[in-house]
């Protein structure tokens, strides 16, 4: 299956909100509510920040929120902070037990 | 808290087989129905899901790699492994092992190793 489509970059000023999209097909994003998001800082392993579209793992602030409409899922980061500057990846369950990642979005805090 | 650690040769020659092992600590690899994944990331690029294995031995593979990949599990050693055949420079990447968040096949990978850089070069 092809990678999910994310914008390569996004930016916002401290305190603002920014939304990152993740577009797939009916075989992945559109077919299942099993979309997750990861945050990755340089040189570090990815960290799970949302799962099942909008649920938070323990310890993740609710400044991170998720939604889905049709074949597109979205991550919104509210109240941007300097430490939110990182790469963000979506991942979706796809047919036949597979998972597919998005291409990643570099979030810059201005 | 479960911890994962990748290990293997950092350099592999083209056309040969890449082999990595993930050692799990802080829990038994055979407890529950968690699944165990391999994911890779070429330098400066995005994440690519390689495949996964359940403690039962059931596997799922990325279709684009399926002909070259084998993931296996050794419950006696609390380890699982990746073998990737016929490697080329395009297989150069940081390889991560990971455990699912929960015991459903629909739970995403949550617990990750620190990653292991494997370079393919003669």
mmCIF file of C-alpha atoms in Angstrom, chain A residues 9-13 16-20 63 65 75-80 107-108:
data_model
loop_
_atom_site.group_PDB
_atom_site.id
_atom_site.type_symbol
_atom_site.label_atom_id
_atom_site.label_comp_id
_atom_site.label_asym_id
_atom_site.label_seq_id
_atom_site.Cartn_x
_atom_site.Cartn_y
_atom_site.Cartn_z
ATOM 1 C CA UNK A 9 5.853 21.197 6.750
ATOM 2 C CA UNK A 10 3.672 23.235 9.086
ATOM 3 C CA UNK A 11 4.355 26.154 11.360
ATOM 4 C CA UNK A 12 2.839 28.386 13.992
ATOM 5 C CA UNK A 13 3.752 30.875 16.676
ATOM 6 C CA UNK A 16 -1.335 29.394 18.366
ATOM 7 C CA UNK A 17 -2.940 26.240 16.996
ATOM 8 C CA UNK A 18 -1.796 24.254 14.003
ATOM 9 C CA UNK A 19 -3.475 21.361 12.201
ATOM 10 C CA UNK A 20 -1.716 18.612 10.251
ATOM 11 C CA UNK A 63 -3.203 20.135 23.723
ATOM 12 C CA UNK A 65 -6.224 16.400 19.612
ATOM 13 C CA UNK A 75 -3.869 16.290 14.300
ATOM 14 C CA UNK A 76 -4.335 19.664 15.992
ATOM 15 C CA UNK A 77 -1.745 21.055 18.348
ATOM 16 C CA UNK A 78 -3.204 23.862 20.460
ATOM 17 C CA UNK A 79 -1.300 26.374 22.557
ATOM 18 C CA UNK A 80 1.918 25.737 20.642
ATOM 19 C CA UNK A 107 6.379 21.313 12.620
ATOM 20 C CA UNK A 108 8.234 24.563 13.218
#
